[in-house]
Amino acid sequence: MIPHLRSACGEVQAPAGFFERIIEAGFRGDVETSAASRGVLATDNSIYQMEPAGVLFPEDTGDLKIVAKVLSEPAFRSVVIAPRGGGTGTNGQSLTSGVVVDCSRHMRRILEIDPVTRVARVEAGVVKDQLNRALRPHGLFFAPELSTSNRATIGGMISTDACGQGSCLYGKTSGHVRGLRVVLMDGSDLWSRPLDSAALAETMARDDQTGEIYRTVEQITREKAARIREIFPDLNRYMTGYDLAHVRRDNGDFDLNAILCGSEGTLAMIGEAELNLLPIPAHVALVNIRYGDFNTALEHARELTVLRVASVETVDEKVLGLAKGDIVWNGIAGFFPDDAAGAANGINIVELLADDEGELELHLAQVIAVLDADTSHRGYTIARGHQDAEAIWAMRKRAVGLLGNVEGPVRPVAFVEDTAVPPQNLADYIREFRALLDDAGVSYGMFGHVDAGVLHVRPALDLTRDDHTPMVRHISDAVVALTRKYGGVLWGEHGKGVRSEYVPEFFQDLYPDLQRIKQAFDPDNRLNPGKIATPASQALLKIDEVPLRGSTDRIIGNEIRSAFDNAAYCNGNGACFDFDETSPMCPSYKATRDRRHSPKGRAMLMREWLRLLAEKGTDPRKEAAALRVGIAALPAFIRRAANTLNPANKSDFSHEVREAMDSCLACKACAGQCPVKVSVPAFRARFLELYYSRYLRPMKDPLVAAIETTLPLMMRVRPLYNLVAGTGPGRWFLRMAGLTALPLLPAMPLADQARRLGVPTAIRERIEKLTQAERERAVVFVPDAFTASFDPDVVLAAVRLARKMGLLPFLAEPQINGKALHVHGYLGRFERAAAQTARYLQSIADLKVPLVGLDPSMTLAFRSEYRSLPGAALKATVLLPQEWLAAQTGLLPEILPREEGASFGLLLHCTERSNIPASGGQWKQIFEGLGISLDVIDVGCCGMAGTFGHEVRNRAISEKLYGMSWSAPVSNVNGNNVVMATGYSCRSQVKVIEQKSLPHPLQVIDRLIGSKDPL
């Protein structure tokens, strides 16, 4: 049994009464001080870890003003804060031991869009892609591009002056900021906009903090103008934060936003922003060029930039190789074919944009002519149109995260990953950079914005090792010297953060002026202290003095880290914070906006839990093994009951971990879409197994876990079951047990209908007796218990369709899939049941007969949970229906005439969509073979997710998720608009909420082929 655990994060460090005073002062947002909340925000996408004293989630700018005013009270003069946006910083920008002010949860409102003046006004927590989705109908977009655009907040972009691909054309975030509403440390509210000379004079005359700020910055920029020109490099990626070189605009206006953009929350809290917008280019093309080695790609990239292209991005062989194993590759593989000489060892992606198609084609022809005359590359492909271009850029955007998707404890980490040098120096600079890393004996991946002279490099280290930790200092110092040698900057686009210790070296004698600016904005050094500039009496943070994540990981140990499904290897890239409701990634985070309920959050909690167990000397693997051997039931129950009732156990950190795990839908979107392949359902099951060895389970757990074994019994007493599930008193009883929205059983069981149709059961001896010709026509359908029991017509449609194709269908013997057991942490029972099922399925597959599952989630369990079974793991692949049909399209008969104008849409199960990315294309191919155009509708999770939506505690989240993306397409279902769903749980959710029955695609195909009425 695992012990009681107490996290160090449980001890709140803020002065007594601070958070109570915040609430008393009228703060309307959320205040969180739990160990879980603080532990999740102790990390970002960097190598560092700092536990905050608490977290504030402001509702609006008014809440930010309350925070500043309370901080001004004498009792709380020691409290420091750090604003936080998307939390994906690579250099610890928002990490603090003080109080985090996180604007991402509530401050997400787009306040105004003016398509005439091309200006948008937004709150700081609005996500870039969220804004661009709202702008698309107006033909506009917010230009600065970055790889984290689906989770990066506007406030965070401004704080780091973010940019990325295409910066030579569009510049940095600061170039698109027209105004900033910031809250100063005295609680005042300042709208910073460019000022002409008269307005500047009026502002400087003010007798308040605002006046002092403007007087200070104006004096420095006027008196030090010549020195500023000497110090600040003439780069596309000039030094961000306290940007003295761009305070004076070309027209003479004074723009304080140059100082605020890139200041990383060290000067003020950003509440709102006015942003400049641009028209969306009407036409786009990408030229994807392959090379034999990375250096050749770099050399050629420099030549390509002179062709007036929008951008040039270079990717090395390591990143390219990792991308080939990622979810995005299926959609873009055709643009990066292997050559006779093998796979490419470097690529350049060249972007061309135009508002006129003829202009684009003319420019493209010029680029192609240059390429055709060049022999340095292996070949190229061309992608035309926004859809293909966005798919390719999605691969490039995931490059940073993909570098973490390697096996073992030595993994690429961020600390020198965004240097920038003049583009003409880049090739020589990279040669020396690579030599530097080679001499250090580390591997690495490289890619970059070659047109802007920016290089992304992540050396592979294991920061739990005593010999690797000092290399952070060694490599950083060497890279700083190398970057200065080539006239560049250390911080090309990812901010300074903990790397601020190098600021004085780059800013030289202007650093005291940065300190003066900091003093004017933040006299007591309480805004994100230690970064960019500090008072003379206080030091900047140092890269080897801030706690490293590796310190925690060292306690856990590599064996335990590797045993818990990449939980401890989450690098914080934040792909799970995707704002888009139609994306399958982490529905629980979308519904709650609580980072604890995200894969990153759960991984951080699991990591802390493993650390606490290690400190107690408890090996969770041994505890789990002991449980699976079996222990006396009654004594174990008594111990669990005693622990559950004991008030002393209320402080057990395991409860906070379990709370976060409870909201996981086990949809496996994280396992499919996380670049690092963090699999929450896998480590969640391991955690629940151990947690419930100490505490009692809720009543619904054993009921849900036993569902597959009890369904045959329920079929025998169908009227009684339907009475309970379908009447008010029965539903009340079920709610008391923790269950709701249960489906009703049909009048005739599948077994009876199968017998009527003469469908044989797949018994090995029976199949062995088939002739070779018969065996080649045989197919075994593997219906899951839920589809078979509650929606048997899907199974029968598959049988009928197979017969119409001239095949010989069988039904697998009823077997326990075990997914419900696994989801709820009954891993010992799961292993025993799954082993038996695996033996049966493998015995059939060994006869060279295809196995076809019907429900995506249950079928894919055979490819994930079953593959990790000890001993006799299932080697055979149980196909999804579309995988089977896509290989059999020649056997499909012609469809009968159907009503004109009928449309067909498909809603994929989220597990299927995120883990089998080819699914949508396969269904489209099948329907196109029948002469039907199929629309695969983008939706996220329906909210049911197996048994999740049938649990009372989850029902509110379940229905909220359904409303986010499923409600709209389902509401459009009518006589001429056929909408199908592949998942049983999805169809069940629609029936519960909409009282509509969506067909499975197999049912529709069966009807199209077998009836004149397609509906």
PDB file of C-alpha atoms in Angstrom, residues 212-347:
ATOM      1  CA  GLU A 212       8.124  59.680 -14.331  1.00  0.00           C
ATOM      2  CA  ILE A 213       8.206  56.757 -16.758  1.00  0.00           C
ATOM      3  CA  TYR A 214       7.922  58.946 -19.841  1.00  0.00           C
ATOM      4  CA  ARG A 215      10.496  61.440 -18.570  1.00  0.00           C
ATOM      5  CA  THR A 216      12.980  58.643 -17.868  1.00  0.00           C
ATOM      6  CA  VAL A 217      12.625  56.915 -21.228  1.00  0.00           C
ATOM      7  CA  GLU A 218      12.608  60.187 -23.184  1.00  0.00           C
ATOM      8  CA  GLN A 219      15.790  61.389 -21.500  1.00  0.00           C
ATOM      9  CA  ILE A 220      17.638  58.137 -22.123  1.00  0.00           C
ATOM     10  CA  THR A 221      16.637  57.883 -25.789  1.00  0.00           C
ATOM     11  CA  ARG A 222      17.527  61.522 -26.397  1.00  0.00           C
ATOM     12  CA  GLU A 223      20.844  61.654 -24.555  1.00  0.00           C
ATOM     13  CA  LYS A 224      22.058  58.176 -25.545  1.00  0.00           C
ATOM     14  CA  ALA A 225      20.800  58.108 -29.149  1.00  0.00           C
ATOM     15  CA  ALA A 226      24.247  57.633 -30.700  1.00  0.00           C
ATOM     16  CA  ARG A 227      25.257  54.915 -28.280  1.00  0.00           C
ATOM     17  CA  ILE A 228      21.936  53.126 -28.786  1.00  0.00           C
ATOM     18  CA  ARG A 229      22.606  52.980 -32.525  1.00  0.00           C
ATOM     19  CA  GLU A 230      26.022  51.468 -31.832  1.00  0.00           C
ATOM     20  CA  ILE A 231      24.867  48.848 -29.337  1.00  0.00           C
ATOM     21  CA  PHE A 232      21.652  47.604 -30.932  1.00  0.00           C
ATOM     22  CA  PRO A 233      22.421  45.325 -33.890  1.00  0.00           C
ATOM     23  CA  ASP A 234      20.801  46.025 -37.255  1.00  0.00           C
ATOM     24  CA  LEU A 235      18.946  42.717 -37.337  1.00  0.00           C
ATOM     25  CA  ASN A 236      15.470  41.527 -38.200  1.00  0.00           C
ATOM     26  CA  ARG A 237      15.594  39.943 -34.729  1.00  0.00           C
ATOM     27  CA  TYR A 238      16.895  42.960 -32.849  1.00  0.00           C
ATOM     28  CA  MET A 239      17.181  42.865 -29.065  1.00  0.00           C
ATOM     29  CA  THR A 240      13.736  42.608 -27.538  1.00  0.00           C
ATOM     30  CA  GLY A 241      12.523  44.153 -24.318  1.00  0.00           C
ATOM     31  CA  TYR A 242      13.482  47.675 -23.240  1.00  0.00           C
ATOM     32  CA  ASP A 243      14.003  48.311 -26.960  1.00  0.00           C
ATOM     33  CA  LEU A 244      15.559  51.763 -26.847  1.00  0.00           C
ATOM     34  CA  ALA A 245      16.315  51.668 -30.580  1.00  0.00           C
ATOM     35  CA  HIS A 246      12.655  51.807 -31.651  1.00  0.00           C
ATOM     36  CA  VAL A 247      11.095  54.190 -29.139  1.00  0.00           C
ATOM     37  CA  ARG A 248      11.270  56.961 -31.717  1.00  0.00           C
ATOM     38  CA  ARG A 249       9.259  56.043 -34.790  1.00  0.00           C
ATOM     39  CA  ASP A 250      10.211  57.082 -38.299  1.00  0.00           C
ATOM     40  CA  ASN A 251       7.636  59.884 -38.152  1.00  0.00           C
ATOM     41  CA  GLY A 252       9.086  61.207 -34.892  1.00  0.00           C
ATOM     42  CA  ASP A 253       6.348  59.871 -32.613  1.00  0.00           C
ATOM     43  CA  PHE A 254       7.349  58.586 -29.205  1.00  0.00           C
ATOM     44  CA  ASP A 255       6.213  54.970 -28.669  1.00  0.00           C
ATOM     45  CA  LEU A 256       6.548  53.536 -25.179  1.00  0.00           C
ATOM     46  CA  ASN A 257       5.343  50.198 -26.523  1.00  0.00           C
ATOM     47  CA  ALA A 258       8.881  49.586 -27.785  1.00  0.00           C
ATOM     48  CA  ILE A 259       9.934  49.404 -24.140  1.00  0.00           C
ATOM     49  CA  LEU A 260       6.941  47.325 -23.009  1.00  0.00           C
ATOM     50  CA  CYS A 261       7.005  44.755 -25.815  1.00  0.00           C
ATOM     51  CA  GLY A 262       9.444  42.037 -24.838  1.00  0.00           C
ATOM     52  CA  SER A 263       9.688  43.194 -21.223  1.00  0.00           C
ATOM     53  CA  GLU A 264       8.459  39.818 -19.931  1.00  0.00           C
ATOM     54  CA  GLY A 265       6.210  41.213 -17.224  1.00  0.00           C
ATOM     55  CA  THR A 266       9.036  43.082 -15.509  1.00  0.00           C
ATOM     56  CA  LEU A 267       7.535  46.542 -16.058  1.00  0.00           C
ATOM     57  CA  ALA A 268       3.740  46.298 -15.947  1.00  0.00           C
ATOM     58  CA  MET A 269       0.789  43.910 -16.248  1.00  0.00           C
ATOM     59  CA  ILE A 270      -0.818  43.851 -19.698  1.00  0.00           C
ATOM     60  CA  GLY A 271      -4.615  43.993 -19.663  1.00  0.00           C
ATOM     61  CA  GLU A 272      -5.579  44.770 -23.242  1.00  0.00           C
ATOM     62  CA  ALA A 273      -3.948  45.356 -26.614  1.00  0.00           C
ATOM     63  CA  GLU A 274      -4.888  47.198 -29.785  1.00  0.00           C
ATOM     64  CA  LEU A 275      -3.447  45.301 -32.735  1.00  0.00           C
ATOM     65  CA  ASN A 276      -2.778  46.149 -36.333  1.00  0.00           C
ATOM     66  CA  LEU A 277      -4.270  43.665 -38.811  1.00  0.00           C
ATOM     67  CA  LEU A 278      -3.324  42.682 -42.346  1.00  0.00           C
ATOM     68  CA  PRO A 279      -5.242  41.228 -45.306  1.00  0.00           C
ATOM     69  CA  ILE A 280      -4.934  37.467 -45.722  1.00  0.00           C
ATOM     70  CA  PRO A 281      -2.877  36.750 -48.871  1.00  0.00           C
ATOM     71  CA  ALA A 282      -5.227  35.295 -51.471  1.00  0.00           C
ATOM     72  CA  HIS A 283      -2.751  32.792 -52.897  1.00  0.00           C
ATOM     73  CA  VAL A 284       0.122  30.779 -51.443  1.00  0.00           C
ATOM     74  CA  ALA A 285       2.607  28.201 -52.655  1.00  0.00           C
ATOM     75  CA  LEU A 286       5.362  26.307 -50.865  1.00  0.00           C
ATOM     76  CA  VAL A 287       8.390  24.876 -52.655  1.00  0.00           C
ATOM     77  CA  ASN A 288       9.760  21.960 -50.641  1.00  0.00           C
ATOM     78  CA  ILE A 289      13.398  21.290 -51.542  1.00  0.00           C
ATOM     79  CA  ARG A 290      15.368  18.194 -50.477  1.00  0.00           C
ATOM     80  CA  TYR A 291      19.124  17.955 -49.853  1.00  0.00           C
ATOM     81  CA  GLY A 292      21.729  15.344 -49.125  1.00  0.00           C
ATOM     82  CA  ASP A 293      23.042  17.207 -46.076  1.00  0.00           C
ATOM     83  CA  PHE A 294      22.033  20.043 -43.791  1.00  0.00           C
ATOM     84  CA  ASN A 295      24.968  22.328 -44.598  1.00  0.00           C
ATOM     85  CA  THR A 296      24.064  22.298 -48.295  1.00  0.00           C
ATOM     86  CA  ALA A 297      20.497  23.213 -47.360  1.00  0.00           C
ATOM     87  CA  LEU A 298      21.787  26.138 -45.305  1.00  0.00           C
ATOM     88  CA  GLU A 299      24.060  27.400 -48.064  1.00  0.00           C
ATOM     89  CA  HIS A 300      21.275  27.182 -50.603  1.00  0.00           C
ATOM     90  CA  ALA A 301      18.799  28.893 -48.290  1.00  0.00           C
ATOM     91  CA  ARG A 302      20.923  32.020 -48.341  1.00  0.00           C
ATOM     92  CA  GLU A 303      20.689  32.084 -52.134  1.00  0.00           C
ATOM     93  CA  LEU A 304      16.944  31.488 -52.058  1.00  0.00           C
ATOM     94  CA  THR A 305      16.311  34.513 -49.840  1.00  0.00           C
ATOM     95  CA  VAL A 306      17.371  36.869 -52.632  1.00  0.00           C
ATOM     96  CA  LEU A 307      14.456  35.650 -54.783  1.00  0.00           C
ATOM     97  CA  ARG A 308      12.048  37.942 -52.892  1.00  0.00           C
ATOM     98  CA  VAL A 309      10.221  35.024 -51.317  1.00  0.00           C
ATOM     99  CA  ALA A 310       8.065  35.473 -48.203  1.00  0.00           C
ATOM    100  CA  SER A 311      10.118  33.107 -46.048  1.00  0.00           C
ATOM    101  CA  VAL A 312      12.680  30.315 -46.085  1.00  0.00           C
ATOM    102  CA  GLU A 313      12.692  27.678 -43.347  1.00  0.00           C
ATOM    103  CA  THR A 314      15.410  25.024 -42.973  1.00  0.00           C
ATOM    104  CA  VAL A 315      14.970  21.706 -41.136  1.00  0.00           C
ATOM    105  CA  ASP A 316      17.679  19.137 -40.418  1.00  0.00           C
ATOM    106  CA  GLU A 317      17.578  15.357 -40.746  1.00  0.00           C
ATOM    107  CA  LYS A 318      16.889  14.737 -37.040  1.00  0.00           C
ATOM    108  CA  VAL A 319      13.750  16.861 -36.944  1.00  0.00           C
ATOM    109  CA  LEU A 320      12.645  15.492 -40.309  1.00  0.00           C
ATOM    110  CA  GLY A 321      13.059  11.934 -39.074  1.00  0.00           C
ATOM    111  CA  LEU A 322      11.007  12.624 -35.958  1.00  0.00           C
ATOM    112  CA  ALA A 323       8.296  14.286 -38.045  1.00  0.00           C
ATOM    113  CA  LYS A 324       7.919  11.099 -40.086  1.00  0.00           C
ATOM    114  CA  GLY A 325       6.701   9.316 -36.965  1.00  0.00           C
ATOM    115  CA  ASP A 326       4.289  12.082 -35.997  1.00  0.00           C
ATOM    116  CA  ILE A 327       0.555  12.401 -36.532  1.00  0.00           C
ATOM    117  CA  VAL A 328       0.967  15.208 -39.086  1.00  0.00           C
ATOM    118  CA  TRP A 329       3.169  13.243 -41.499  1.00  0.00           C
ATOM    119  CA  ASN A 330       0.398  11.268 -43.171  1.00  0.00           C
ATOM    120  CA  GLY A 331      -1.053  14.431 -44.687  1.00  0.00           C
ATOM    121  CA  ILE A 332       2.218  15.795 -46.074  1.00  0.00           C
ATOM    122  CA  ALA A 333       4.372  12.736 -46.850  1.00  0.00           C
ATOM    123  CA  GLY A 334       3.808  13.167 -50.572  1.00  0.00           C
ATOM    124  CA  PHE A 335       5.611  16.500 -50.507  1.00  0.00           C
ATOM    125  CA  PHE A 336       8.786  14.940 -49.044  1.00  0.00           C
ATOM    126  CA  PRO A 337       9.419  11.696 -50.961  1.00  0.00           C
ATOM    127  CA  ASP A 338      12.555   9.630 -50.490  1.00  0.00           C
ATOM    128  CA  ASP A 339      15.017   9.755 -53.375  1.00  0.00           C
ATOM    129  CA  ALA A 340      17.103   7.006 -54.948  1.00  0.00           C
ATOM    130  CA  ALA A 341      19.938   8.096 -52.668  1.00  0.00           C
ATOM    131  CA  GLY A 342      17.710   7.671 -49.592  1.00  0.00           C
ATOM    132  CA  ALA A 343      15.914   9.995 -47.230  1.00  0.00           C
ATOM    133  CA  ALA A 344      16.717  13.694 -47.307  1.00  0.00           C
ATOM    134  CA  ASN A 345      19.141  14.985 -44.673  1.00  0.00           C
ATOM    135  CA  GLY A 346      17.835  18.518 -44.833  1.00  0.00           C
ATOM    136  CA  ILE A 347      15.012  20.472 -46.409  1.00  0.00           C
TER     137      ILE A 347
END
